[in-house]
Coordinates of C-alpha atoms in Angstrom, one line a residue:
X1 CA -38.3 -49.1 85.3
X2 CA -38.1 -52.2 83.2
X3 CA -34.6 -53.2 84.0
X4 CA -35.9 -53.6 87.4
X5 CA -38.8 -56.5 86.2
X6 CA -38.0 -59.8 85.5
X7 CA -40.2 -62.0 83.5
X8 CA -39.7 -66.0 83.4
X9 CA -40.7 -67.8 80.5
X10 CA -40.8 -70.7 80.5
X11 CA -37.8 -71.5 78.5
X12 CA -35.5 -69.0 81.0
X13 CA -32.4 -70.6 81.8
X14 CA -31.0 -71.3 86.2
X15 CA -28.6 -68.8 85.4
X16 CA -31.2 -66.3 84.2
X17 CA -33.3 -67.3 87.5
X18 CA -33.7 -64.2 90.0
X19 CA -33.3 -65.2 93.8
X20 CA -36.8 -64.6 95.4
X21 CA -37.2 -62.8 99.1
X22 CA -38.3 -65.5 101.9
X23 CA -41.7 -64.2 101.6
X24 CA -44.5 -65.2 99.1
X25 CA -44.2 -62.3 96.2
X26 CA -47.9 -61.1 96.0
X27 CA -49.8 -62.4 92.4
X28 CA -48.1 -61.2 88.9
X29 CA -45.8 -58.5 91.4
X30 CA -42.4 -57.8 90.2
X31 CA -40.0 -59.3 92.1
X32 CA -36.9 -57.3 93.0
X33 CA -33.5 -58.7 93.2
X34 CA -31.6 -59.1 96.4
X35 CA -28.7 -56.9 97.3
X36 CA -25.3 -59.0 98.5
X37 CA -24.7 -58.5 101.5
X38 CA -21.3 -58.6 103.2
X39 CA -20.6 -62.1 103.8
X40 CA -18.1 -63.1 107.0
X41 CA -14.9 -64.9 106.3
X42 CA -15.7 -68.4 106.5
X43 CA -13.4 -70.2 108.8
X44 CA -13.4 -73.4 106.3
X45 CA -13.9 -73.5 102.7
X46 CA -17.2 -73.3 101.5
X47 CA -18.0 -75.0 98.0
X48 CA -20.2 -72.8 95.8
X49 CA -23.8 -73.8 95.5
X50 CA -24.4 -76.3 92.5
X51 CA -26.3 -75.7 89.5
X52 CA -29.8 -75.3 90.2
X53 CA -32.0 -77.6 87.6
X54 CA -34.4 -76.0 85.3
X55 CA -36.6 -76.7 87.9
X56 CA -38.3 -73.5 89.6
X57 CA -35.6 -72.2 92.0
X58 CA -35.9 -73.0 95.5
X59 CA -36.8 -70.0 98.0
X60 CA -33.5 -68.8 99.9
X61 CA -32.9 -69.4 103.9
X62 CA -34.4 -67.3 106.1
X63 CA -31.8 -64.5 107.5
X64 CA -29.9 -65.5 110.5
X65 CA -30.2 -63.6 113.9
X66 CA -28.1 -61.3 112.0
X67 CA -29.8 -60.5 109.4
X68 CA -27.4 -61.7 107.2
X69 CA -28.3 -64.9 104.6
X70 CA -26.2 -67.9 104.7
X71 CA -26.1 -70.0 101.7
X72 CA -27.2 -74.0 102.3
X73 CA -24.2 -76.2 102.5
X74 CA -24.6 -78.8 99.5
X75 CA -22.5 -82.0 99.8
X76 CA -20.6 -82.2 96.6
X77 CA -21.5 -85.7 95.8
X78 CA -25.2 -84.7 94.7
X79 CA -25.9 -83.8 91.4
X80 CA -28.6 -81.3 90.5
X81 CA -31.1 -83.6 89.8
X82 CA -30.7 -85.0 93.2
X83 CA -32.1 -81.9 95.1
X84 CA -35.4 -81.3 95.9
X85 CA -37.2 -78.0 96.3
X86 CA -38.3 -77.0 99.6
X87 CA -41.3 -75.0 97.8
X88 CA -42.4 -75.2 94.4
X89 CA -43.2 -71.8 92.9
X90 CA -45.4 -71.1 89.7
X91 CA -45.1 -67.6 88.3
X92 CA -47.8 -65.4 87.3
X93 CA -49.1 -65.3 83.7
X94 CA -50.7 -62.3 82.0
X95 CA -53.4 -64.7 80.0
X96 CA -54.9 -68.3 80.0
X97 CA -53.4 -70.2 76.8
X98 CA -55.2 -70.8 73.6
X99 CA -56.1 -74.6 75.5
X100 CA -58.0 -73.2 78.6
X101 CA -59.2 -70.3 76.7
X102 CA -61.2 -73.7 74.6
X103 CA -61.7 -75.3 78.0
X104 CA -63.4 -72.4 79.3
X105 CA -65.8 -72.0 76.1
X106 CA -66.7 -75.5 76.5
X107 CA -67.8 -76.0 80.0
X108 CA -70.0 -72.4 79.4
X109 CA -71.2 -74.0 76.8
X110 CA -72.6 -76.9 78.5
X111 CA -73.8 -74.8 81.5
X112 CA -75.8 -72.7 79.5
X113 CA -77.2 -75.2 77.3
X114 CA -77.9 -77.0 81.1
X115 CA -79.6 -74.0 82.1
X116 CA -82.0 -73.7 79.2
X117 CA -83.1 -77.8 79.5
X118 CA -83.3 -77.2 83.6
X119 CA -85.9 -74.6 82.3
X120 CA -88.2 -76.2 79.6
X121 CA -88.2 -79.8 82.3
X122 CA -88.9 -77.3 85.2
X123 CA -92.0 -75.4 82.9
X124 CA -93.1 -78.5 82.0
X125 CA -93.5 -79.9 85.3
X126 CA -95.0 -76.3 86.7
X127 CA -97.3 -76.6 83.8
X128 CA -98.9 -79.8 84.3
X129 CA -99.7 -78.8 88.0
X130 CA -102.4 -75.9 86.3
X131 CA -105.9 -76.5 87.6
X132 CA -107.1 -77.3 84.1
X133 CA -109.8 -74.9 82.7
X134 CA -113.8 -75.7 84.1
X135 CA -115.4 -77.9 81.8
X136 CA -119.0 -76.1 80.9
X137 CA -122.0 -78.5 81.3
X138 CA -125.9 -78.0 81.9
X139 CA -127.5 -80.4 84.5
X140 CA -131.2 -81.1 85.0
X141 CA -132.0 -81.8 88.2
X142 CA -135.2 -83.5 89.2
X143 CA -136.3 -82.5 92.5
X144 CA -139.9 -83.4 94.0
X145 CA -140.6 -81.0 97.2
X146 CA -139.2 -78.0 97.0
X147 CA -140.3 -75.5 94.9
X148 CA -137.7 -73.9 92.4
X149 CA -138.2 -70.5 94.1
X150 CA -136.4 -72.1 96.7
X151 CA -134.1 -73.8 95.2
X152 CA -133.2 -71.1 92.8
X153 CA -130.8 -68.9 95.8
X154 CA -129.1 -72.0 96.4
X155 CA -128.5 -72.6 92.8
X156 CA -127.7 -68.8 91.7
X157 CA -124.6 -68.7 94.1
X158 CA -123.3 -72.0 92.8
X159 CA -123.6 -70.6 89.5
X160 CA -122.2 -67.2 89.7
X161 CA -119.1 -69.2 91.4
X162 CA -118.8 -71.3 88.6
X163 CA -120.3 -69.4 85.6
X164 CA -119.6 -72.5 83.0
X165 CA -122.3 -74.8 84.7
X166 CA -126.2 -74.5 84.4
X167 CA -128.4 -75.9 86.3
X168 CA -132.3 -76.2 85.4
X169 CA -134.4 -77.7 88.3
X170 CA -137.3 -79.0 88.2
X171 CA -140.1 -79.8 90.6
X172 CA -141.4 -83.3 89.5
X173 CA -144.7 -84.9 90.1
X174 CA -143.9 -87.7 93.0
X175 CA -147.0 -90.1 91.4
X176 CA -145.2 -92.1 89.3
X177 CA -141.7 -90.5 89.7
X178 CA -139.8 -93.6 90.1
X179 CA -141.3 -95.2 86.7
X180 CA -140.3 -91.9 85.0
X181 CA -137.2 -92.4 86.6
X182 CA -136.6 -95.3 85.3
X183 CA -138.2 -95.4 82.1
X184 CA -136.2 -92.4 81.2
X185 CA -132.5 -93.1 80.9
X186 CA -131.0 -92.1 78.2
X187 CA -132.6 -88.6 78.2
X188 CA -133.6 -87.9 81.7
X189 CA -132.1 -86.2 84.5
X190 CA -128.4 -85.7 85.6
X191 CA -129.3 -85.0 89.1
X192 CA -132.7 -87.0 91.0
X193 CA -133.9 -87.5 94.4
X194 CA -134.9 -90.9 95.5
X195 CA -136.6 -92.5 98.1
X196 CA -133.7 -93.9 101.2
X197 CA -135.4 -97.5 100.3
X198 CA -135.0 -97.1 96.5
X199 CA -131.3 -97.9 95.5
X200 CA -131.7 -101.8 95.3
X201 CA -134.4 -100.5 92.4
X202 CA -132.0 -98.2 90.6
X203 CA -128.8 -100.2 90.0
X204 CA -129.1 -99.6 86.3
X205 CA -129.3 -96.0 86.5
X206 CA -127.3 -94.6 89.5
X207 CA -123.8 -93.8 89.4
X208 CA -121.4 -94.2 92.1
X209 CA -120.1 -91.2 94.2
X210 CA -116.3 -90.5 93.2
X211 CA -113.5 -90.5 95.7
X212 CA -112.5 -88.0 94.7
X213 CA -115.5 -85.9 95.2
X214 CA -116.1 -87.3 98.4
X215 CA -114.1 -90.3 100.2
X216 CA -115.6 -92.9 102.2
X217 CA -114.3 -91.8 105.3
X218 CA -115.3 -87.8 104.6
X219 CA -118.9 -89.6 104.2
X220 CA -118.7 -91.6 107.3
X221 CA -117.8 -88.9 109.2
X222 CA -120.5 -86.8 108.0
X223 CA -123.4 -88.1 108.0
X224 CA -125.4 -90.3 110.1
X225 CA -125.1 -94.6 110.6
X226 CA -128.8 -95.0 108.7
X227 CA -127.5 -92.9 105.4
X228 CA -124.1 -95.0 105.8
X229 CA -126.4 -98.3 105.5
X230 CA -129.0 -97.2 103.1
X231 CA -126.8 -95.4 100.1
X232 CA -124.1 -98.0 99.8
X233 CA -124.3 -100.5 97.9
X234 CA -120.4 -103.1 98.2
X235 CA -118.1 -100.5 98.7
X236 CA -119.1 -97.3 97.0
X237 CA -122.1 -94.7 97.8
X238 CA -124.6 -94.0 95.2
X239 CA -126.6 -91.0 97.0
X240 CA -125.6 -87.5 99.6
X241 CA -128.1 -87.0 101.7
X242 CA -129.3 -83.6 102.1
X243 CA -132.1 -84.4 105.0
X244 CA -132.9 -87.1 107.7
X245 CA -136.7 -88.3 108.6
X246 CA -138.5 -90.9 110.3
X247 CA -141.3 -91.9 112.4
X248 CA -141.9 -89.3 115.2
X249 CA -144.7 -89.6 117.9
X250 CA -147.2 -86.0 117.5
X251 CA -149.3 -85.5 120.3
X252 CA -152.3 -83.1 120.8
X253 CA -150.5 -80.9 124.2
X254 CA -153.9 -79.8 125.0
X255 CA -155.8 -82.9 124.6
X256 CA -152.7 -84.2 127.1
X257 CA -153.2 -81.5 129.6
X258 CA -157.4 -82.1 129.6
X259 CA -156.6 -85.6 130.5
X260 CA -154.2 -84.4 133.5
X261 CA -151.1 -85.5 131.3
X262 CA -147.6 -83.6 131.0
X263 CA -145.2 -85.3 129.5
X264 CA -145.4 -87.7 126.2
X265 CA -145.0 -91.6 126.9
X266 CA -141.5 -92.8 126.0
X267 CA -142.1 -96.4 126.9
X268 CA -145.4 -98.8 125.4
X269 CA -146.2 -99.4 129.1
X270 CA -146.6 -95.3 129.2
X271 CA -148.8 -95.7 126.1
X272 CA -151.5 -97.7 128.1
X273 CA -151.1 -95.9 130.8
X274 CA -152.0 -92.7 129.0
X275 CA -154.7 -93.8 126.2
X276 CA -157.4 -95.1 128.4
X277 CA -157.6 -91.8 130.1
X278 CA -157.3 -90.0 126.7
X279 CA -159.9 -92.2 125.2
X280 CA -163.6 -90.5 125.1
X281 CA -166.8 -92.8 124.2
X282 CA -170.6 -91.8 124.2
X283 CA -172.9 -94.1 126.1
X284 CA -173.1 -96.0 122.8
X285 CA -169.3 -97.2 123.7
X286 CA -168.4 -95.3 120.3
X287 CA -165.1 -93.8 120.2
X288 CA -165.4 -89.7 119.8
X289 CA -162.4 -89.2 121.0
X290 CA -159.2 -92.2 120.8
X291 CA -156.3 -91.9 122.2
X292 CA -154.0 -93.1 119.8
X293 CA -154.7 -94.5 116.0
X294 CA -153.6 -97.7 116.3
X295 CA -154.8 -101.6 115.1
X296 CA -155.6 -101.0 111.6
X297 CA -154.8 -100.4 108.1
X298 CA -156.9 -98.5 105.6
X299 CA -157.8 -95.4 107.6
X300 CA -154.1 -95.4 109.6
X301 CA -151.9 -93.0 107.9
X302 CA -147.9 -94.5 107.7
X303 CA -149.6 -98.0 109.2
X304 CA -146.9 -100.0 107.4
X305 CA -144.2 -97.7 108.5
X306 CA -145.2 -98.5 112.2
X307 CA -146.3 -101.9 111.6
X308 CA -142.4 -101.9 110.7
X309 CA -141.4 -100.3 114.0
X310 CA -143.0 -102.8 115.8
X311 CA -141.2 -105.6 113.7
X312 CA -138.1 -103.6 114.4
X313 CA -138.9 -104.1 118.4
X314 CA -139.4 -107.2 118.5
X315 CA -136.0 -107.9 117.1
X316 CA -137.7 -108.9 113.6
X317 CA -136.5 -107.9 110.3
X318 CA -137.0 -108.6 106.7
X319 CA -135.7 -112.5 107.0
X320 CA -137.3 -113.7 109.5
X321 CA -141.3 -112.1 108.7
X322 CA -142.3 -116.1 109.1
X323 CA -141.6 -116.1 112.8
X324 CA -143.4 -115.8 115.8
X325 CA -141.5 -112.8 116.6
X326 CA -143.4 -111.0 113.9
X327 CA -146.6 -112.9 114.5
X328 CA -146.6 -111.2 118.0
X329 CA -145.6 -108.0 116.8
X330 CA -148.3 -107.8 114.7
X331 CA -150.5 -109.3 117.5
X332 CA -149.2 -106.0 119.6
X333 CA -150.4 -103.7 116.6
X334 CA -153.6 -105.4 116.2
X335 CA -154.5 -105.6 119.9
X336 CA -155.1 -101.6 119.9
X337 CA -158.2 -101.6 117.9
X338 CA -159.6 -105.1 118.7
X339 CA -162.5 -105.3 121.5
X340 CA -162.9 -105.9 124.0
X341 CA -161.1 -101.9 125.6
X342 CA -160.4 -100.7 121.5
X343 CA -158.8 -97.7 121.4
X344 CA -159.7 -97.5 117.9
X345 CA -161.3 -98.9 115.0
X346 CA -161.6 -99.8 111.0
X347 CA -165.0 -97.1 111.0
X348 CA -163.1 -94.2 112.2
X349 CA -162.2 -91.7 110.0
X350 CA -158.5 -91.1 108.3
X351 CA -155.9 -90.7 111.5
X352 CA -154.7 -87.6 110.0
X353 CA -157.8 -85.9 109.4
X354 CA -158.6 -87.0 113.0
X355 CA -155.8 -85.8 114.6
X356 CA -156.0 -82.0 112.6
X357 CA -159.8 -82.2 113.9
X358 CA -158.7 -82.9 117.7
X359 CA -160.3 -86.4 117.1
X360 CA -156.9 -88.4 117.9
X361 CA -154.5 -87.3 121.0
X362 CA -151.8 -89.2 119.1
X363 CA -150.3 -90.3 116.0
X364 CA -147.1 -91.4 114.4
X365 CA -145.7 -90.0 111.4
X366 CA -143.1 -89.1 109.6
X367 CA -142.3 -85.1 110.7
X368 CA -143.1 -83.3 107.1
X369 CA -146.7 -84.3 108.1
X370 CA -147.0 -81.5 110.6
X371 CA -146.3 -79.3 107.8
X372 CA -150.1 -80.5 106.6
X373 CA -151.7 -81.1 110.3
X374 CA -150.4 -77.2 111.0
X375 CA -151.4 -75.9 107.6
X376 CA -154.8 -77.6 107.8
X377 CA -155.4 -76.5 111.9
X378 CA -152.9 -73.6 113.2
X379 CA -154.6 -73.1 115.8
X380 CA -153.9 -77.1 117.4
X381 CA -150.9 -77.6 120.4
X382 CA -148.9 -80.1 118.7
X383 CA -145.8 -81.3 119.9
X384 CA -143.4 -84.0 119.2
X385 CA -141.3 -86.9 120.4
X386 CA -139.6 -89.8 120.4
X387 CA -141.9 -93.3 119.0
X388 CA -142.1 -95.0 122.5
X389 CA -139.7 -97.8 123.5
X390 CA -139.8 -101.2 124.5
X391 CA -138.7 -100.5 128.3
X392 CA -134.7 -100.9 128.6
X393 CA -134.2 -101.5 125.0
X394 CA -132.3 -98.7 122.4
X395 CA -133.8 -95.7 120.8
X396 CA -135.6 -97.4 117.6
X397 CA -137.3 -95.8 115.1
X398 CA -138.1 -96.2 111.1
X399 CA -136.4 -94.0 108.8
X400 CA -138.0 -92.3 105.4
X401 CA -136.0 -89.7 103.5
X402 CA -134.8 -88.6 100.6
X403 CA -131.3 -88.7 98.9
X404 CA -129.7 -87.1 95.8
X405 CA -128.1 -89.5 93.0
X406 CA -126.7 -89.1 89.8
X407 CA -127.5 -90.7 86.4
X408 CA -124.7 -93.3 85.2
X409 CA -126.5 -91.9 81.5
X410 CA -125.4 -88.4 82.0
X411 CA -122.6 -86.6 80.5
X412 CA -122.0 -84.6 83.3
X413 CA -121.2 -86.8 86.0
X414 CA -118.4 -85.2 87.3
X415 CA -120.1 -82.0 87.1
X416 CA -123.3 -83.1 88.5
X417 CA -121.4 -85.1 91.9
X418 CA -119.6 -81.8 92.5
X419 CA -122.7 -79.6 92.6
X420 CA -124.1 -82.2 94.7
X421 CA -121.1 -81.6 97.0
X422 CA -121.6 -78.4 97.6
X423 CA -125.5 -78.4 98.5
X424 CA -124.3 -81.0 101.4
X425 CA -121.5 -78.3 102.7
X426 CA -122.6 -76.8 106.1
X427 CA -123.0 -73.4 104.8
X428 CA -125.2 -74.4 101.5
X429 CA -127.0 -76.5 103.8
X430 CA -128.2 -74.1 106.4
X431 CA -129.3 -71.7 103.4
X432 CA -130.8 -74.0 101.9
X433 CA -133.2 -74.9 105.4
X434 CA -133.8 -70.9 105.8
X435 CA -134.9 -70.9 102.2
X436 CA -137.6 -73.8 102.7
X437 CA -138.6 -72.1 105.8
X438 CA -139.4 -69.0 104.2
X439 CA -142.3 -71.0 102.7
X440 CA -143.1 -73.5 105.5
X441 CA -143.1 -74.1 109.5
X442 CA -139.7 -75.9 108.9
X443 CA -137.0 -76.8 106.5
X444 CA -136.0 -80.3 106.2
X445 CA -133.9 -81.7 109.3
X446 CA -129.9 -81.8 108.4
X447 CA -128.2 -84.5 107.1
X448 CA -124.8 -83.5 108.9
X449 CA -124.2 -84.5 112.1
X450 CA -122.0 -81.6 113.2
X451 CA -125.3 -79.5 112.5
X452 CA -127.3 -81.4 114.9
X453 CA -126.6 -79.1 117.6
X454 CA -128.8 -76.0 115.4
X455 CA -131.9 -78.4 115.4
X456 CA -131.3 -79.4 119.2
X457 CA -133.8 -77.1 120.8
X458 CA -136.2 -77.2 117.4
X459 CA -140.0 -77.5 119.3
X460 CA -140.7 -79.8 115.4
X461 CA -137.6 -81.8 114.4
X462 CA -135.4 -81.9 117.9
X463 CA -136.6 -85.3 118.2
X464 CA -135.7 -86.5 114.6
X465 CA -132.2 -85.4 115.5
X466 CA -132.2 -87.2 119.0
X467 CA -133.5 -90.2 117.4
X468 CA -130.4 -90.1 114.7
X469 CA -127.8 -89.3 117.6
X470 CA -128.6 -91.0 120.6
X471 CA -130.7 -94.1 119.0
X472 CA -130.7 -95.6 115.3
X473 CA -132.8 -95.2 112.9
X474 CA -133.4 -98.5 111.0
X475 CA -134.9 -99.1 107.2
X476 CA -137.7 -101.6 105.9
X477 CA -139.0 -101.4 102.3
X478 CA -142.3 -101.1 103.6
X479 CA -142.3 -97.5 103.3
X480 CA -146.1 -95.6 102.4
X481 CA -146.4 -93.1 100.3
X482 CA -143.5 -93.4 98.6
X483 CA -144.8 -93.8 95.4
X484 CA -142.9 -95.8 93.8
X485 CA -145.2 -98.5 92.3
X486 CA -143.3 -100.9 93.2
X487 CA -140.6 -102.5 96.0
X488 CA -142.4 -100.2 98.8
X489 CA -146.0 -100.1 97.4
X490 CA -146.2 -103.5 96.4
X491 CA -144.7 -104.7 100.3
X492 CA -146.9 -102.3 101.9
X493 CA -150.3 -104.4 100.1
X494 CA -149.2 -107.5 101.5
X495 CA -149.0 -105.9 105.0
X496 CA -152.6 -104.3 104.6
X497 CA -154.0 -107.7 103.4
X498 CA -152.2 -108.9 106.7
X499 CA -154.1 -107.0 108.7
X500 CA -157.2 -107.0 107.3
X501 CA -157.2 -111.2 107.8
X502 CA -156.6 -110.9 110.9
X503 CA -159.7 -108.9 111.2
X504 CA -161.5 -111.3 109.6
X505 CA -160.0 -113.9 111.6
X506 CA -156.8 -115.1 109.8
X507 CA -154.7 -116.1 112.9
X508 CA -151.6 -113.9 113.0
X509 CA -148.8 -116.4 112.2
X510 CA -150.7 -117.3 109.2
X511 CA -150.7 -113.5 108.3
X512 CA -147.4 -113.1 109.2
X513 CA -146.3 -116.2 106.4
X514 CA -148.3 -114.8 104.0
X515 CA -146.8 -111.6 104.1
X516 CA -142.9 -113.6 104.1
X517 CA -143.8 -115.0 100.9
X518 CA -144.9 -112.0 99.3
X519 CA -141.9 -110.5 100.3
X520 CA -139.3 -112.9 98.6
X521 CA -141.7 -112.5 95.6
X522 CA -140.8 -109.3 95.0
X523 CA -137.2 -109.4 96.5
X524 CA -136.9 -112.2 93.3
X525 CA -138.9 -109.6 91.1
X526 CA -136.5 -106.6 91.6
X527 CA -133.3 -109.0 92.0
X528 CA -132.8 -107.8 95.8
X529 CA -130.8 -110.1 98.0
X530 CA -132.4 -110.3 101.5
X531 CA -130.1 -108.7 104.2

């Protein structure tokens, strides 16, 4: 009924005020009055409560033990504003006032408004995290021994993974690459190979490799100590190598196993152990059959490349060719063909048509010259090994490969280092050797060292790789057959003319300083520092 609900404005007077139960009323309840109760006769005069202020009224006392509610004795000295309530009590309202109602509209104002910049920052930020769209570019790519049948596997899947770059390779003519090279900046490739000896010859056209294609430490990691030293040039690397070559010693097996012989020589002291009963001469003392080509120039395939191995023995290298640590080395080389016991000499035919016709029991070459020597003669027993050592000395040997660089003149360089990328990738890498060996005895020997293990057991290139992981492979611009018309080519003449004085009688230091002076001729020519 209504009489029985009592509403308190806020304007409601202490004696309108209802007395509350000791209990909390639950929220916007009515709250009944309280029936008297019979109150005992006091036994002293009790004053009458005082006006309660327009304060909230206080709750009442809790009932005694029995049950009956005893009003609070008030001293009559205290006014009303002198009490305190025990509990302050708000009552219940139907609806916020016109104020909050504003409040309210304001602060869900602001959190919506909040939400919606939280949103655009948050886009914004999301956005700019997009793997931007592929750039399209077209890259020529100069390559100089593989054919483009092979390449063109290797290049399809690149392609068809990334559909906005084309790639056009082509198989150039090594005579007079480098020149073209060079010659051709502005509108020549985006992608070449080049000689392991080259880069101090193609500062003004080869880019550096980007960090962020590959990092220093990915590439140090990778690959092998010689392509660390030959491709870097202060602190960034202008070349990925997709290979790794150098001298090798070949051997005719059966020409070995006629002479009584079963295992190659690995030390120089083996090597003259095993020539002189490998060496065949008519009763004229002409050679028929030598037992290693050896002591000359002009019918020696790769002489200056092992004329550099010996250098490299005898602890000599590019700064100190005027020594007599390089006079005796080339004393050493030079002692093989010179009488009296020559094991071979200047009117003996080319070493590597000798060794195809069983002519030669050994050579050294680099190993993509038993492609030829197979090709030519299928039938011969070759095998391969380490060069020979200088007896408790390191693995040694000469390195000669190739490396892939990018123009600083293309468009595309981005483009062009990421392709180049993925050819050096394990996978890519391993197609791209059963591709070349769909064509040939063998693909080229990897450039990664965590493949080495694949070529371990390979009857052709397991000694390149043993030479790269248990020895070093050191370079010396005196590379044949590099074709470059110049740093290499023009070294290599002053070695032959080396040689051929001391044939003529030219004492070997005197050789030795002519070829030194040569060399910081054209060190000065191509503005190379000597290391």
């Amino acid at each position: 009924m209504d009489d029985d609900k009592v509403n308190l404005p806020q304007n409601q007077t202490d004696s309108e005020a209802p007395v509350p139960l000791a209990e909390d009323p639950p929220q916007a309840a009515p709250i009944p009055q309280v029936p008297p109760q019979p109150q005992p006769q006091p036994s002293a005069e009790v004053m009458p409560p005082p006006a309660v202020p327009e304060a909230n009224p206080p709750p009442p006392p809790q009932p005694t033990s029995a049950d009956q509610l005893v009003p609070e004795e008030v001293p009559a000295d205290l006014t009303p504003a002198q009490v305190a309530p025990e509990q302050e009590f708000i009552p219940p309202t139907d609806s916020p006032t016109a104020n909050s109602r504003t409040k309210y509209l304001v602060i869900g104002a602001a959190g919506l408004i909040f939400v919606v910049v939280f949103a655009v920052i948050l886009g914004l930020l999301l956005g700019g995290r997009k793997t931007p769209k592929p750039v399209a570019a077209n890259l020529l790519y100069w390559g100089l021994w593989d054919d483009p049948e092979t390449m063109k596997p290797i290049i399809d899947e690149y392609t068809k993974k990334h559909p906005e770059i084309k790639i056009e390779y082509k198989k150039m003519d090594p005579v007079s690459y480098r020149d073209k090279l060079v010659n051709r900046k502005t509108n020549g490739p985006d992608i070449f190979r080049y000689h392991n000896t080259w880069l101090p010859e193609l500062t003004d056209i080869a880019a550096p490799l980007p960090e962020s294609v590959m990092s220093t430490a990915e590439f140090n990691s990778t690959f092998y100590k010689v392509h660390q030293n030959d491709l870097k040039l202060g602190s960034k690397y202008y070349g990925i190598p997709l290979m790794i070559d150098g001298l090798v010693l070949v051997y005719n097996d059966g020409l070995f196993k006629k002479a009584g012989i079963n295992n190659p020589p690995t030390t120089w002291i083996d090597v003259y152990n095993y020539i002189g009963k490998l060496t065949v001469q008519n009763n004229d003392k002409k050679i028929i059959t030598s037992g290693i080509a050896l002591g000359t120039a002009g019918n020696i395939e790769h002489f200056s490349d092992i004329m550099a191995l010996f250098l490299t023995q005898n602890g000599v290298d590019m700064k100190s060719l005027n020594s007599k640590e390089a006079a005796a080395a080339l004393e050493s080389y030079r002692k093989f063909a010179e009488e009296p016991g020559a094991f071979w000499d200047a009117g003996m035919q080319n070493s590597l048509n000798a060794f195809i016709q069983e002519k030669v029991a050994m050579i050294f070459v680099p190993s993509w010259e038993i492609l030829a020597i197979k090709a030519a003669n299928p039938q011969i027993r070759v095998k391969v090994a380490p060069v020979p050592q200088v007896p408790e000395t390191n693995i040694v040997s000469i390195s000669s490969y190739w490396a892939e660089g990018v123009s600083k003149f293309s468009k595309n360089q981005m483009q062009a280092w990421q392709f180049l990328k993925y050819l050096s990738e394990k996978d890519t890498m391993t197609k791209l050797y059963a591709e070349q060996s769909k064509t040939r005895l063998f693909g080229a020997a990897y450039s990664r060292k965590d493949l080495a293990p694949l070529l371990a057991n390979q009857e052709y290139l397991a000694p390149v790789i043993k030479q790269a992981t248990d020895g070093e492979y050191i370079t010396m611009p005196m590379i044949a057959r590099t074709f470059d018309n110049g740093l290499n080519d023009e070294i290599v003449k002053y070695m032959e003319t080396a040689i051929d004085q001391t044939i003529q009688g030219v004492s070997y230091s005197q050789a030795m300083s002519t070829v030194a002076q040569g060399v910081t001729q054209v060190f000065a020519k191509y503005n190379i520092k000597v290391q």
